[in-house]
Amino acid sequence: MQSLGARSHRELGGCGLWGHFLLSQIYQAFTGLVEIVDSRSRPGVVIYLAPPRGHVLVTTRGRQLYHAVKELNLECLSTGEPTYWPTDPRKTPDLLDFFITKNIIINNTSVESDLDLTSDHSAVILNLNDKIILNEASPRLYNKKTNWEEYRNIITEETQLTVSLKTVEEVEQAIEDINKLIHNAANRSTPQASQQLKALTKEWTNEVLQDHLAKLTPTSDTNYSLYKATKNMKRPKQQATPIKTQMGTWARSDGEKATTFADHLQKGFEPPPSKDHSVDNEIDEYLSSPNQLCLPLKHVTLYELSREIRKLKEGKCPGYDLVDATLLKQLPKKGLLLILAIFNACLRLSFYPSQWKIAQVVMIQKPGKPAHDVISYRPISLLSVVGKLLEKIVLNRMREHLTEIIPTHQFGFREEHGTIDQVHRLVDVIGRALENKLYCCAAFLDISQAFDKVWHSGLLYKIKKCCLIHSSRS
């Protein structure tokens, strides 16, 4: 605190704020603090404020407080999460506790919530540091300074192509080994700057930016250069919306929110209970019976693998293994041959590795839906890029047979079958019915959670009836 020039409320003449004050007293205290702070070169001040319950911009005092903060050029800091958790389920949690600062460098601060209290309030903690607090970047194995030539040389030197892939356990181990090899090669070929160097670089960048901003103006003479240079610097804190659990309580911590979403997804992806168990038994017997003998799938070639890797779009989020399209495109021939051997082993053993089934689930809010309700979110699964690469190769072998059995009027998830084509087909059917003076009826169905409630046993039964799959292992 002293290293940042902060002063306690006693040093500032008893003007510290803690709890609820009349707005006139708050405004006077702000004015007194700013006069004291502005009269010195470096000191800063931090105020903890807990206004009366109710949204700070809805109540009259809240609006006056907002105008006072803007007029005195103060900064408001918070976690963006609610700090008031009402016991009444009809009420919504709100953000009541926050900090107001003056002459404190925002990059040296971090705010976190303390959820250990059992009351309806959760405390907030402001951390002040004498160094810049860097934001955690998204985990990536490479950056702009990665030496891709060294990356390829490391993989070429350490890749062993004489690996046995006769069992599913050996396939799983080979996938684990190649993931470690890619991670190791990417880390060794990417220069790692120290945290201190990053902080010094960021501080120097801020100094250069301040000198640049001093020469800018908000007028049309410089084409509003000040606005263009600073429009992305100060953005409001993104509010973290509370989630209501199935018991009617509020999920406070990230762990409680994750558990609430997990329970909702588990319940949402369960198919409805069966009404005829005799049909279930018949389907289970049919699925457990030997499959029809047929020729094995065509093996994967190096040309086909390289072609599919080139088609991958860069910039897409990878799975848990962090191996994305860029790392695959930079692989040398020896690395591609190892992946090729793994893919052919999967086809030969009719096995899809369990590591490629692990997904990172991200919840995305649906537009126009209440943010506190779990049903307002849809999940997005981030899967392994290597696993999706194998899926594309298998699909290439199934596409010819799928074209023969899928009806021509099926347009969903099919290439060269867009919405406009389906609309033209519908209009054509209606036009021919009118020309022949016939009735034309149409039924439009929107089934809720149609994909989530798929009857998997029945789906596998239909697939096996169509002879699409060989004997496989889950």
Tab-separated table of C-alpha atoms in Angstrom:
chain	number	residue	atom	x	y	z
A	1	MET	CA	0.000	0.000	0.000
A	2	GLN	CA	2.726	2.500	0.954
A	3	SER	CA	4.678	1.689	-2.197
A	4	LEU	CA	1.692	2.859	-4.218
A	5	GLY	CA	1.194	6.015	-2.160
A	6	ALA	CA	-2.102	4.940	-0.578
A	7	ARG	CA	-3.166	6.636	2.669
A	8	SER	CA	-5.521	5.426	5.372
A	9	HIS	CA	-8.706	7.318	6.256
A	10	ARG	CA	-7.104	8.636	9.458
A	11	GLU	CA	-4.247	10.265	7.486
A	12	LEU	CA	-6.837	11.821	5.167
A	13	GLY	CA	-8.641	13.553	7.995
A	14	GLY	CA	-11.186	10.831	8.736
A	15	CYS	CA	-12.678	10.954	5.272
A	16	GLY	CA	-12.489	7.178	4.696
A	17	LEU	CA	-15.795	5.586	3.670
A	18	TRP	CA	-16.976	2.282	5.024
A	19	GLY	CA	-20.624	1.342	4.989
A	20	HIS	CA	-23.611	3.527	4.181
A	21	PHE	CA	-23.367	7.324	4.139
A	22	LEU	CA	-25.686	10.011	2.928
A	23	LEU	CA	-24.887	10.957	-0.643
A	24	SER	CA	-24.043	14.543	0.289
A	25	GLN	CA	-21.464	13.250	2.760
A	26	ILE	CA	-20.076	10.899	0.096
A	27	TYR	CA	-19.767	13.715	-2.402
A	28	GLN	CA	-18.074	15.979	0.148
A	29	ALA	CA	-15.723	13.185	1.137
A	30	PHE	CA	-14.883	12.559	-2.530
A	31	THR	CA	-14.149	16.246	-3.033
A	32	GLY	CA	-11.939	16.383	0.050
A	33	LEU	CA	-10.050	13.262	-0.962
A	34	VAL	CA	-9.471	14.519	-4.487
A	35	GLU	CA	-8.171	17.876	-3.201
A	36	ILE	CA	-5.736	16.071	-0.924
A	37	VAL	CA	-4.659	13.630	-3.622
A	38	ASP	CA	-4.297	16.252	-6.342
A	39	SER	CA	-2.139	18.427	-4.092
A	40	ARG	CA	0.520	15.724	-4.001
A	41	SER	CA	2.530	14.250	-6.821
A	42	ARG	CA	2.196	10.478	-6.324
A	43	PRO	CA	-0.240	9.531	-3.541
A	44	GLY	CA	-3.340	7.514	-4.355
A	45	VAL	CA	-6.457	6.576	-2.430
A	46	VAL	CA	-8.702	3.540	-2.327
A	47	ILE	CA	-12.270	3.658	-0.988
A	48	TYR	CA	-14.468	0.668	-0.240
A	49	LEU	CA	-18.126	1.474	-0.783
A	50	ALA	CA	-21.280	-0.502	-0.054
A	51	PRO	CA	-24.280	1.548	-1.251
A	52	PRO	CA	-27.866	0.757	-0.244
A	53	ARG	CA	-29.432	-2.311	-1.798
A	54	GLY	CA	-30.724	-1.836	-5.284
A	55	HIS	CA	-28.992	-1.358	-8.595
A	56	VAL	CA	-26.616	1.601	-8.457
A	57	LEU	CA	-27.963	3.106	-11.700
A	58	VAL	CA	-31.652	2.549	-10.937
A	59	THR	CA	-32.006	4.386	-7.619
A	60	THR	CA	-31.717	8.141	-7.282
A	61	ARG	CA	-28.662	7.892	-5.052
A	62	GLY	CA	-27.092	5.479	-7.489
A	63	ARG	CA	-27.445	7.938	-10.362
A	64	GLN	CA	-26.020	10.764	-8.263
A	65	LEU	CA	-23.126	8.548	-7.196
A	66	TYR	CA	-22.447	7.711	-10.839
A	67	HIS	CA	-22.359	11.390	-11.819
A	68	ALA	CA	-20.069	12.198	-8.854
A	69	VAL	CA	-17.605	9.502	-9.899
A	70	LYS	CA	-17.583	10.756	-13.492
A	71	GLU	CA	-17.218	14.408	-12.482
A	72	LEU	CA	-14.302	13.748	-10.112
A	73	ASN	CA	-12.577	11.429	-12.616
A	74	LEU	CA	-12.544	8.437	-10.282
A	75	GLU	CA	-12.261	4.727	-11.128
A	76	CYS	CA	-14.649	1.981	-10.002
A	77	LEU	CA	-13.245	-1.514	-9.504
A	78	SER	CA	-15.221	-4.707	-8.955
A	79	THR	CA	-15.200	-8.390	-9.860
A	80	GLY	CA	-18.296	-8.041	-12.028
A	81	GLU	CA	-19.918	-10.719	-9.880
A	82	PRO	CA	-22.864	-10.220	-7.496
A	83	THR	CA	-22.035	-9.522	-3.863
A	84	TYR	CA	-25.599	-9.628	-2.472
A	85	TRP	CA	-27.300	-13.030	-2.477
A	86	PRO	CA	-30.948	-12.726	-1.371
A	87	THR	CA	-32.582	-15.641	0.380
A	88	ASP	CA	-35.865	-14.809	-1.336
A	89	PRO	CA	-35.864	-16.781	-4.638
A	90	ARG	CA	-38.002	-14.064	-6.246
A	91	LYS	CA	-35.168	-11.558	-5.906
A	92	THR	CA	-32.110	-11.445	-8.141
A	93	PRO	CA	-28.533	-11.172	-6.801
A	94	ASP	CA	-26.958	-7.768	-7.306
A	95	LEU	CA	-23.539	-6.129	-7.192
A	96	LEU	CA	-23.471	-3.830	-4.151
A	97	ASP	CA	-19.849	-3.805	-2.966
A	98	PHE	CA	-17.103	-2.209	-5.031
A	99	PHE	CA	-14.021	0.001	-4.766
A	100	ILE	CA	-13.473	3.581	-5.893
A	101	THR	CA	-9.882	4.621	-6.582
A	102	LYS	CA	-7.972	7.789	-7.420
A	103	ASN	CA	-4.427	7.947	-8.800
A	104	ILE	CA	-4.071	4.168	-8.570
A	105	ILE	CA	-2.690	2.384	-11.648
A	106	ILE	CA	-5.378	-0.051	-12.705
A	107	ASN	CA	-2.841	-2.522	-14.101
A	108	ASN	CA	-1.412	-2.915	-10.583
A	109	THR	CA	-4.734	-3.998	-9.082
A	110	SER	CA	-6.852	-7.116	-9.068
A	111	VAL	CA	-10.225	-7.699	-7.424
A	112	GLU	CA	-11.473	-11.071	-6.227
A	113	SER	CA	-14.521	-12.346	-4.370
A	114	ASP	CA	-14.441	-13.982	-0.954
A	115	LEU	CA	-17.220	-16.575	-0.830
A	116	ASP	CA	-16.285	-18.015	2.582
A	117	LEU	CA	-18.873	-15.942	4.449
A	118	THR	CA	-22.225	-17.514	5.281
A	119	SER	CA	-24.247	-14.283	5.201
A	120	ASP	CA	-26.168	-12.899	2.257
A	121	HIS	CA	-23.165	-10.737	1.375
A	122	SER	CA	-19.879	-11.885	-0.154
A	123	ALA	CA	-16.851	-9.720	0.534
A	124	VAL	CA	-14.567	-8.373	-2.191
A	125	ILE	CA	-10.798	-8.118	-1.843
A	126	LEU	CA	-8.639	-5.565	-3.661
A	127	ASN	CA	-5.037	-6.611	-4.213
A	128	LEU	CA	-2.475	-3.828	-4.749
A	129	ASN	CA	0.883	-4.720	-6.231
A	130	ASP	CA	4.026	-2.732	-6.941
A	131	LYS	CA	4.275	-4.535	-10.291
A	132	ILE	CA	1.889	-4.826	-13.176
A	133	ILE	CA	-0.539	-7.722	-12.750
A	134	LEU	CA	-0.635	-9.513	-16.092
A	135	ASN	CA	-3.830	-11.089	-17.317
A	136	GLU	CA	-3.744	-14.805	-17.913
A	137	ALA	CA	-3.556	-15.475	-21.631
A	138	SER	CA	-5.256	-18.385	-23.338
A	139	PRO	CA	-3.025	-21.468	-23.230
A	140	ARG	CA	-1.119	-21.847	-26.486
A	141	LEU	CA	1.906	-23.910	-27.391
A	142	TYR	CA	3.389	-21.359	-29.798
A	143	ASN	CA	3.490	-17.666	-30.653
A	144	LYS	CA	4.756	-15.352	-33.372
A	145	LYS	CA	8.382	-16.027	-32.464
A	146	THR	CA	8.185	-19.824	-32.726
A	147	ASN	CA	11.002	-21.320	-34.796
A	148	TRP	CA	9.087	-23.760	-36.991
A	149	GLU	CA	12.269	-25.144	-38.569
A	150	GLU	CA	13.514	-26.161	-35.135
A	151	TYR	CA	10.036	-27.538	-34.339
A	152	ARG	CA	10.172	-29.838	-37.376
A	153	ASN	CA	13.759	-30.913	-36.652
A	154	ILE	CA	12.922	-31.911	-33.070
A	155	ILE	CA	9.970	-34.036	-34.170
A	156	THR	CA	12.028	-35.644	-36.959
A	157	GLU	CA	14.835	-36.580	-34.555
A	158	GLU	CA	12.655	-37.928	-31.729
A	159	THR	CA	9.878	-39.708	-33.673
A	160	GLN	CA	10.062	-43.499	-33.598
A	161	LEU	CA	8.160	-45.150	-36.465
A	162	THR	CA	8.875	-48.725	-35.306
A	163	VAL	CA	6.127	-48.591	-32.692
A	164	SER	CA	3.761	-51.537	-32.235
A	165	LEU	CA	0.065	-50.776	-32.866
A	166	LYS	CA	-1.507	-54.227	-32.572
A	167	THR	CA	-3.820	-53.586	-29.603
A	168	VAL	CA	-6.064	-50.728	-28.479
A	169	GLU	CA	-3.800	-50.142	-25.467
A	170	GLU	CA	-0.823	-49.612	-27.750
A	171	VAL	CA	-2.847	-47.186	-29.886
A	172	GLU	CA	-3.801	-45.166	-26.802
A	173	GLN	CA	-0.159	-45.055	-25.683
A	174	ALA	CA	0.989	-43.961	-29.154
A	175	ILE	CA	-1.497	-41.067	-29.114
A	176	GLU	CA	-0.237	-40.005	-25.687
A	177	ASP	CA	3.375	-40.156	-26.906
A	178	ILE	CA	2.770	-38.047	-30.019
A	179	ASN	CA	0.895	-35.429	-27.955
A	180	LYS	CA	3.864	-35.189	-25.586
A	181	LEU	CA	6.244	-34.990	-28.550
A	182	ILE	CA	4.325	-32.094	-30.144
A	183	HIS	CA	4.142	-30.253	-26.805
A	184	ASN	CA	7.846	-30.732	-26.169
A	185	ALA	CA	8.840	-29.614	-29.666
A	186	ALA	CA	6.598	-26.533	-29.515
A	187	ASN	CA	7.924	-25.483	-26.084
A	188	ARG	CA	11.572	-25.931	-27.060
A	189	SER	CA	11.186	-24.014	-30.306
A	190	THR	CA	9.287	-21.114	-28.717
A	191	PRO	CA	11.295	-18.509	-26.739
A	192	GLN	CA	9.885	-18.086	-23.254
A	193	ALA	CA	10.150	-14.546	-21.884
A	194	SER	CA	10.242	-14.112	-18.124
A	195	GLN	CA	7.355	-12.516	-16.276
A	196	GLN	CA	9.611	-9.629	-15.227
A	197	LEU	CA	10.585	-8.950	-18.840
A	198	LYS	CA	6.935	-9.000	-19.866
A	199	ALA	CA	6.086	-6.525	-17.102
A	200	LEU	CA	8.921	-4.174	-18.104
A	201	THR	CA	7.858	-4.381	-21.747
A	202	LYS	CA	4.278	-3.563	-20.840
A	203	GLU	CA	5.380	-0.640	-18.653
A	204	TRP	CA	7.556	0.752	-21.457
A	205	THR	CA	4.652	0.371	-23.886
A	206	ASN	CA	2.418	2.355	-21.521
A	207	GLU	CA	4.986	5.167	-21.304
A	208	VAL	CA	5.262	5.360	-25.088
A	209	LEU	CA	1.485	5.351	-25.344
A	210	GLN	CA	1.166	8.227	-22.867
A	211	ASP	CA	3.615	10.314	-24.884
A	212	HIS	CA	1.642	9.512	-28.007
A	213	LEU	CA	-1.672	10.401	-26.384
A	214	ALA	CA	-0.337	13.776	-25.273
A	215	LYS	CA	-0.073	14.776	-28.919
A	216	LEU	CA	-3.606	13.673	-29.818
A	217	THR	CA	-6.727	15.830	-29.857
A	218	PRO	CA	-10.458	15.019	-29.799
A	219	THR	CA	-11.163	17.468	-32.631
A	220	SER	CA	-11.736	17.001	-36.322
A	221	ASP	CA	-8.369	18.674	-37.095
A	222	THR	CA	-6.612	15.369	-36.368
A	223	ASN	CA	-9.516	13.217	-37.523
A	224	TYR	CA	-10.507	12.498	-33.892
A	225	SER	CA	-7.208	10.717	-33.308
A	226	LEU	CA	-7.634	10.694	-29.505
A	227	TYR	CA	-10.857	8.696	-29.704
A	228	LYS	CA	-9.416	6.197	-32.175
A	229	ALA	CA	-6.355	5.591	-30.009
A	230	THR	CA	-8.217	5.052	-26.738
A	231	LYS	CA	-11.566	3.506	-27.711
A	232	ASN	CA	-10.338	-0.018	-26.912
A	233	MET	CA	-8.375	0.818	-23.764
A	234	LYS	CA	-11.147	1.252	-21.189
A	235	ARG	CA	-13.975	-1.188	-21.438
A	236	PRO	CA	-16.549	-1.882	-18.733
A	237	LYS	CA	-16.072	-4.929	-16.560
A	238	GLN	CA	-18.045	-7.804	-18.015
A	239	GLN	CA	-20.722	-8.784	-15.541
A	240	ALA	CA	-20.730	-12.388	-14.361
A	241	THR	CA	-24.373	-13.428	-14.269
A	242	PRO	CA	-25.473	-15.619	-11.313
A	243	ILE	CA	-26.992	-19.011	-12.082
A	244	LYS	CA	-29.981	-20.452	-10.249
A	245	THR	CA	-29.682	-24.110	-9.233
A	246	GLN	CA	-32.403	-26.738	-9.476
A	247	MET	CA	-33.039	-26.316	-5.725
A	248	GLY	CA	-33.885	-22.638	-6.217
A	249	THR	CA	-30.685	-21.348	-4.608
A	250	TRP	CA	-27.929	-19.340	-6.292
A	251	ALA	CA	-24.643	-20.805	-7.487
A	252	ARG	CA	-21.949	-18.443	-6.198
A	253	SER	CA	-18.566	-19.970	-7.022
A	254	ASP	CA	-17.335	-21.254	-10.367
A	255	GLY	CA	-17.420	-24.797	-8.999
A	256	GLU	CA	-21.085	-24.487	-8.035
A	257	LYS	CA	-21.911	-23.084	-11.487
A	258	ALA	CA	-20.082	-25.959	-13.188
A	259	THR	CA	-21.960	-28.499	-11.060
A	260	THR	CA	-25.290	-26.831	-11.894
A	261	PHE	CA	-24.585	-26.945	-15.633
A	262	ALA	CA	-23.353	-30.552	-15.394
A	263	ASP	CA	-26.556	-31.681	-13.647
A	264	HIS	CA	-28.658	-29.869	-16.244
A	265	LEU	CA	-26.773	-31.407	-19.176
A	266	GLN	CA	-26.914	-34.889	-17.685
A	267	LYS	CA	-30.661	-34.617	-17.284
A	268	GLY	CA	-31.145	-32.972	-20.690
A	269	PHE	CA	-29.243	-35.619	-22.658
A	270	GLU	CA	-31.123	-38.571	-21.202
A	271	PRO	CA	-33.658	-40.068	-23.645
A	272	PRO	CA	-37.240	-40.464	-22.423
A	273	PRO	CA	-38.032	-43.751	-20.642
A	274	SER	CA	-39.097	-46.686	-22.795
A	275	LYS	CA	-42.732	-47.785	-22.825
A	276	ASP	CA	-42.155	-51.190	-24.436
A	277	HIS	CA	-39.328	-53.202	-22.883
A	278	SER	CA	-39.825	-56.077	-25.312
A	279	VAL	CA	-38.669	-53.817	-28.148
A	280	ASP	CA	-35.633	-52.796	-26.095
A	281	ASN	CA	-34.668	-56.414	-25.538
A	282	GLU	CA	-35.044	-57.189	-29.247
A	283	ILE	CA	-32.821	-54.233	-30.187
A	284	ASP	CA	-30.184	-55.167	-27.615
A	285	GLU	CA	-30.057	-58.740	-28.937
A	286	TYR	CA	-29.707	-57.518	-32.489
A	287	LEU	CA	-26.914	-55.078	-31.586
A	288	SER	CA	-24.998	-57.790	-29.712
A	289	SER	CA	-25.211	-60.209	-32.655
A	290	PRO	CA	-22.267	-60.498	-35.098
A	291	ASN	CA	-22.206	-57.947	-37.881
A	292	GLN	CA	-22.500	-58.798	-41.538
A	293	LEU	CA	-19.157	-59.645	-43.105
A	294	CYS	CA	-17.904	-57.056	-45.540
A	295	LEU	CA	-14.675	-55.736	-46.935
A	296	PRO	CA	-12.521	-53.641	-44.565
A	297	LEU	CA	-12.353	-49.906	-44.981
A	298	LYS	CA	-9.753	-48.573	-47.363
A	299	HIS	CA	-6.532	-47.648	-45.586
A	300	VAL	CA	-5.449	-44.020	-45.241
A	301	THR	CA	-2.683	-42.778	-47.516
A	302	LEU	CA	-0.135	-40.061	-46.812
A	303	TYR	CA	-1.536	-37.973	-49.648
A	304	GLU	CA	-5.072	-38.149	-48.222
A	305	LEU	CA	-3.858	-37.265	-44.724
A	306	SER	CA	-1.841	-34.278	-45.985
A	307	ARG	CA	-4.780	-33.081	-48.069
A	308	GLU	CA	-7.185	-33.138	-45.102
A	309	ILE	CA	-4.659	-31.341	-42.882
A	310	ARG	CA	-4.289	-28.576	-45.475
A	311	LYS	CA	-8.075	-28.112	-45.406
A	312	LEU	CA	-8.083	-27.415	-41.663
A	313	LYS	CA	-8.906	-23.818	-40.751
A	314	GLU	CA	-6.385	-22.067	-38.544
A	315	GLY	CA	-7.520	-20.036	-35.560
A	316	LYS	CA	-10.087	-22.576	-34.372
A	317	CYS	CA	-10.112	-23.484	-30.692
A	318	PRO	CA	-8.312	-26.794	-30.035
A	319	GLY	CA	-9.353	-29.501	-27.619
A	320	TYR	CA	-7.857	-30.304	-24.246
A	321	ASP	CA	-4.580	-31.432	-25.866
A	322	LEU	CA	-3.989	-27.904	-27.323
A	323	VAL	CA	-2.915	-29.405	-30.668
A	324	ASP	CA	-4.490	-27.153	-33.302
A	325	ALA	CA	-4.386	-26.889	-37.099
A	326	THR	CA	-1.194	-24.790	-37.158
A	327	LEU	CA	0.827	-27.396	-35.248
A	328	LEU	CA	-0.446	-30.155	-37.550
A	329	LYS	CA	0.341	-28.179	-40.698
A	330	GLN	CA	3.920	-27.620	-39.504
A	331	LEU	CA	4.554	-31.333	-38.873
A	332	PRO	CA	7.415	-32.910	-40.844
A	333	LYS	CA	6.942	-36.039	-42.932
A	334	LYS	CA	8.037	-38.311	-40.092
A	335	GLY	CA	5.355	-36.876	-37.795
A	336	LEU	CA	2.717	-37.331	-40.480
A	337	LEU	CA	3.767	-40.955	-40.950
A	338	LEU	CA	3.255	-41.644	-37.240
A	339	ILE	CA	-0.246	-40.136	-37.317
A	340	LEU	CA	-0.919	-42.121	-40.494
A	341	ALA	CA	0.059	-45.370	-38.730
A	342	ILE	CA	-2.249	-44.529	-35.813
A	343	PHE	CA	-5.192	-43.807	-38.134
A	344	ASN	CA	-4.739	-47.064	-40.033
A	345	ALA	CA	-4.501	-48.962	-36.743
A	346	CYS	CA	-7.801	-47.410	-35.629
A	347	LEU	CA	-9.476	-48.526	-38.876
A	348	ARG	CA	-7.978	-52.013	-38.628
A	349	LEU	CA	-9.052	-52.477	-35.002
A	350	SER	CA	-12.430	-50.699	-35.469
A	351	PHE	CA	-11.501	-48.554	-32.511
A	352	TYR	CA	-11.945	-44.864	-31.753
A	353	PRO	CA	-9.494	-43.774	-28.998
A	354	SER	CA	-10.976	-42.572	-25.742
A	355	GLN	CA	-8.611	-39.568	-25.616
A	356	TRP	CA	-10.344	-38.119	-28.672
A	357	LYS	CA	-13.720	-38.405	-26.941
A	358	ILE	CA	-12.745	-35.987	-24.151
A	359	ALA	CA	-14.382	-32.608	-24.717
A	360	GLN	CA	-14.145	-29.214	-23.065
A	361	VAL	CA	-17.716	-27.962	-22.743
A	362	VAL	CA	-18.327	-24.206	-23.061
A	363	MET	CA	-21.780	-22.818	-22.243
A	364	ILE	CA	-23.044	-20.088	-24.589
A	365	GLN	CA	-26.087	-17.987	-23.687
A	366	LYS	CA	-28.938	-18.064	-26.191
A	367	PRO	CA	-29.964	-14.637	-27.519
A	368	GLY	CA	-32.917	-13.069	-25.720
A	369	LYS	CA	-33.012	-15.667	-22.938
A	370	PRO	CA	-32.765	-14.915	-19.168
A	371	ALA	CA	-29.141	-15.129	-18.106
A	372	HIS	CA	-29.795	-16.709	-14.692
A	373	ASP	CA	-31.619	-19.796	-16.063
A	374	VAL	CA	-29.563	-22.864	-17.025
A	375	ILE	CA	-31.912	-23.706	-19.892
A	376	SER	CA	-30.885	-20.404	-21.531
A	377	TYR	CA	-27.464	-21.836	-22.388
A	378	ARG	CA	-26.367	-24.262	-25.070
A	379	PRO	CA	-23.179	-26.318	-24.819
A	380	ILE	CA	-20.308	-26.235	-27.308
A	381	SER	CA	-17.850	-29.138	-27.115
A	382	LEU	CA	-14.201	-28.521	-28.012
A	383	LEU	CA	-12.813	-31.843	-29.261
A	384	SER	CA	-9.348	-32.911	-30.326
A	385	VAL	CA	-8.451	-31.672	-33.815
A	386	VAL	CA	-6.622	-34.936	-34.560
A	387	GLY	CA	-9.736	-36.922	-33.653
A	388	LYS	CA	-11.908	-34.766	-35.910
A	389	LEU	CA	-9.363	-35.345	-38.669
A	390	LEU	CA	-9.954	-39.105	-38.432
A	391	GLU	CA	-13.720	-38.508	-38.494
A	392	LYS	CA	-13.411	-36.621	-41.782
A	393	ILE	CA	-11.393	-39.451	-43.309
A	394	VAL	CA	-13.972	-42.044	-42.235
A	395	LEU	CA	-16.758	-39.841	-43.589
A	396	ASN	CA	-15.051	-39.816	-47.008
A	397	ARG	CA	-15.416	-43.597	-47.064
A	398	MET	CA	-19.060	-43.501	-45.993
A	399	ARG	CA	-20.244	-40.671	-48.214
A	400	GLU	CA	-20.878	-42.805	-51.319
A	401	HIS	CA	-23.071	-45.255	-49.414
A	402	LEU	CA	-24.829	-42.460	-47.521
A	403	THR	CA	-25.825	-40.829	-50.808
A	404	GLU	CA	-27.666	-44.007	-51.790
A	405	ILE	CA	-29.723	-44.455	-48.608
A	406	ILE	CA	-30.421	-40.878	-47.437
A	407	PRO	CA	-33.614	-39.476	-49.045
A	408	THR	CA	-33.137	-36.696	-51.563
A	409	HIS	CA	-35.367	-34.370	-49.560
A	410	GLN	CA	-33.052	-34.622	-46.522
A	411	PHE	CA	-31.116	-31.345	-46.463
A	412	GLY	CA	-29.769	-31.122	-42.904
A	413	PHE	CA	-25.988	-31.537	-42.466
A	414	ARG	CA	-25.416	-32.345	-46.144
A	415	GLU	CA	-23.050	-30.751	-48.625
A	416	GLU	CA	-24.551	-28.755	-51.498
A	417	HIS	CA	-27.969	-28.843	-49.825
A	418	GLY	CA	-28.720	-25.347	-48.563
A	419	THR	CA	-31.810	-23.686	-47.153
A	420	ILE	CA	-32.481	-21.823	-50.412
A	421	ASP	CA	-32.598	-25.097	-52.344
A	422	GLN	CA	-35.106	-26.513	-49.874
A	423	VAL	CA	-37.277	-23.395	-50.176
A	424	HIS	CA	-37.246	-23.722	-53.978
A	425	ARG	CA	-38.296	-27.348	-53.644
A	426	LEU	CA	-41.186	-26.414	-51.333
A	427	VAL	CA	-42.351	-23.621	-53.646
A	428	ASP	CA	-42.187	-26.007	-56.614
A	429	VAL	CA	-44.403	-28.557	-54.834
A	430	ILE	CA	-46.924	-25.854	-53.925
A	431	GLY	CA	-46.927	-24.491	-57.500
A	432	ARG	CA	-47.551	-27.895	-59.072
A	433	ALA	CA	-50.405	-28.543	-56.641
A	434	LEU	CA	-52.055	-25.229	-57.559
A	435	GLU	CA	-51.677	-25.900	-61.292
A	436	ASN	CA	-53.361	-29.288	-60.945
A	437	LYS	CA	-56.066	-27.871	-58.619
A	438	LEU	CA	-55.036	-30.159	-55.769
A	439	TYR	CA	-54.851	-29.642	-52.044
A	440	CYS	CA	-51.367	-28.990	-50.692
A	441	CYS	CA	-50.789	-29.606	-46.978
A	442	ALA	CA	-47.601	-28.971	-45.004
A	443	ALA	CA	-46.647	-29.768	-41.417
A	444	PHE	CA	-43.828	-27.800	-39.793
A	445	LEU	CA	-42.407	-29.327	-36.604
A	446	ASP	CA	-39.945	-27.750	-34.192
A	447	ILE	CA	-38.977	-30.465	-31.716
A	448	SER	CA	-37.357	-29.211	-28.541
A	449	GLN	CA	-33.972	-30.824	-27.787
A	450	ALA	CA	-34.370	-33.162	-30.756
A	451	PHE	CA	-30.654	-33.927	-30.944
A	452	ASP	CA	-30.210	-34.161	-27.171
A	453	LYS	CA	-32.989	-36.739	-26.789
A	454	VAL	CA	-31.838	-39.080	-29.572
A	455	TRP	CA	-32.478	-42.743	-28.782
A	456	HIS	CA	-28.944	-44.049	-29.283
A	457	SER	CA	-29.827	-47.750	-29.242
A	458	GLY	CA	-32.482	-47.205	-31.884
A	459	LEU	CA	-30.054	-45.105	-33.951
A	460	LEU	CA	-27.392	-47.841	-33.829
A	461	TYR	CA	-30.072	-50.373	-34.770
A	462	LYS	CA	-30.936	-48.414	-37.916
A	463	ILE	CA	-27.277	-47.909	-38.815
A	464	LYS	CA	-26.581	-51.618	-38.474
A	465	LYS	CA	-29.634	-52.427	-40.592
A	466	CYS	CA	-28.143	-50.248	-43.315
A	467	CYS	CA	-24.796	-52.085	-43.036
A	468	LEU	CA	-22.890	-48.881	-42.365
A	469	ILE	CA	-20.598	-50.080	-39.609
A	470	HIS	CA	-18.305	-52.979	-38.857
A	471	SER	CA	-17.877	-54.431	-35.402
A	472	SER	CA	-16.613	-51.574	-33.273
A	473	ARG	CA	-15.608	-50.823	-29.747
A	474	SER	CA	-16.881	-47.862	-27.798
